[in-house]
Short mmCIF file of C-alpha atoms in Angstrom, two decimals:
data_model
loop_
_atom_site.label_atom_id
_atom_site.label_comp_id
_atom_site.label_asym_id
_atom_site.label_seq_id
_atom_site.Cartn_x
_atom_site.Cartn_y
_atom_site.Cartn_z
CA UNK A 1 123.82 84.55 97.34
CA UNK A 2 125.04 84.26 93.98
CA UNK A 3 124.30 81.40 91.43
CA UNK A 4 126.89 78.75 89.86
CA UNK A 5 126.81 79.62 85.92
CA UNK A 6 125.01 76.41 85.44
CA UNK A 7 121.96 77.29 87.37
CA UNK A 8 122.02 81.51 85.53
CA UNK A 9 122.37 80.05 82.38
CA UNK A 10 119.13 78.02 82.86
CA UNK A 11 117.07 81.15 84.74
CA UNK A 12 118.01 83.53 82.69
CA UNK A 13 117.02 80.72 79.65
CA UNK A 14 114.10 80.26 81.36
CA UNK A 15 112.74 84.51 82.13
CA UNK A 16 113.34 84.32 77.83
CA UNK A 17 111.75 82.21 77.67
CA UNK A 18 108.58 83.67 79.78
CA UNK A 19 109.50 87.14 77.81
CA UNK A 20 108.68 85.84 74.64
CA UNK A 21 105.61 83.09 75.99
CA UNK A 22 103.98 85.91 77.86
CA UNK A 23 105.05 89.36 77.57
CA UNK A 24 102.64 90.65 79.72
CA UNK A 25 102.81 89.06 82.88
CA UNK A 26 107.00 89.52 82.57
CA UNK A 27 107.05 92.44 82.51
CA UNK A 28 104.43 92.60 85.08
CA UNK A 29 107.13 90.36 87.01
CA UNK A 30 109.74 93.08 86.64
CA UNK A 31 108.06 95.92 87.95
CA UNK A 32 108.48 96.58 91.43
CA UNK A 33 107.04 96.08 94.46
CA UNK A 34 104.00 98.97 94.86
CA UNK A 35 104.45 101.33 98.11
CA UNK A 36 102.10 101.22 101.21
CA UNK A 37 100.83 104.83 101.14
CA UNK A 38 102.26 106.01 104.48
CA UNK A 39 98.07 107.07 105.23
CA UNK A 40 97.58 103.93 105.55
CA UNK A 41 101.25 102.37 107.59
CA UNK A 42 100.13 105.35 109.81
CA UNK A 43 95.85 103.90 110.68
CA UNK A 44 98.35 100.95 110.87
CA UNK A 45 99.78 101.95 114.24
CA UNK A 46 97.09 103.94 115.05
CA UNK A 47 94.86 100.77 115.10
CA UNK A 48 98.23 98.52 117.11
CA UNK A 49 98.19 101.21 119.77
CA UNK A 50 94.53 101.48 119.95
CA UNK A 51 95.05 97.12 120.37
CA UNK A 52 97.79 97.97 122.82
CA UNK A 53 95.59 99.97 125.43
CA UNK A 54 92.33 97.80 125.37
CA UNK A 55 95.49 94.65 126.11
CA UNK A 56 96.16 96.83 129.15
CA UNK A 57 93.14 97.73 130.63
CA UNK A 58 92.48 93.43 130.36
CA UNK A 59 95.64 92.71 131.84
CA UNK A 60 94.54 95.93 134.44
CA UNK A 61 91.38 94.24 135.29
CA UNK A 62 93.23 90.71 135.22
CA UNK A 63 95.09 92.21 137.83
CA UNK A 64 92.52 93.84 139.88
CA UNK A 65 95.17 97.26 138.84
CA UNK A 66 93.60 100.93 139.31
CA UNK A 67 96.66 102.18 137.87
CA UNK A 68 97.42 99.19 134.96
CA UNK A 69 93.63 100.45 133.88
CA UNK A 70 94.57 104.53 133.75
CA UNK A 71 96.98 103.72 131.91
CA UNK A 72 95.47 101.24 129.45
CA UNK A 73 92.19 103.69 129.72
CA UNK A 74 94.50 106.38 129.09
CA UNK A 75 96.30 105.27 125.81
CA UNK A 76 93.19 104.56 124.33
CA UNK A 77 91.60 107.35 124.92
CA UNK A 78 95.08 108.67 123.04
CA UNK A 79 93.80 106.94 119.70
CA UNK A 80 90.01 109.02 119.44
CA UNK A 81 92.37 112.07 120.97
CA UNK A 82 94.59 111.96 118.11
CA UNK A 83 91.69 111.39 115.42
CA UNK A 84 89.35 113.78 116.75
CA UNK A 85 92.69 116.08 116.40
CA UNK A 86 93.15 115.15 112.97
CA UNK A 87 89.13 116.01 111.81
CA UNK A 88 89.41 119.43 113.35
CA UNK A 89 92.32 120.43 111.85
CA UNK A 90 92.00 118.45 108.74
CA UNK A 91 94.84 116.79 107.80
CA UNK A 92 94.50 114.76 104.57
CA UNK A 93 97.08 113.38 105.57
#
């Protein structure tokens, strides 16, 4: 969304004054946001899968369904298997 001309000029004036008053802060604002490392995203996904497995187990217990409990348990065990395979292979990523 484009700003009206007078607001754009005011914004540029504020940016200019900020750069004059506190150049370090202005430089920090102009830097791109840091990327989230691949390893962190992978770990968050595995943790979410683990929590989902626990929820499936609890749902199976609530419904007294052995199939649902087994599915949730398989999900939880898959997370431990994933960590085990990674440790065995010695992967860093």
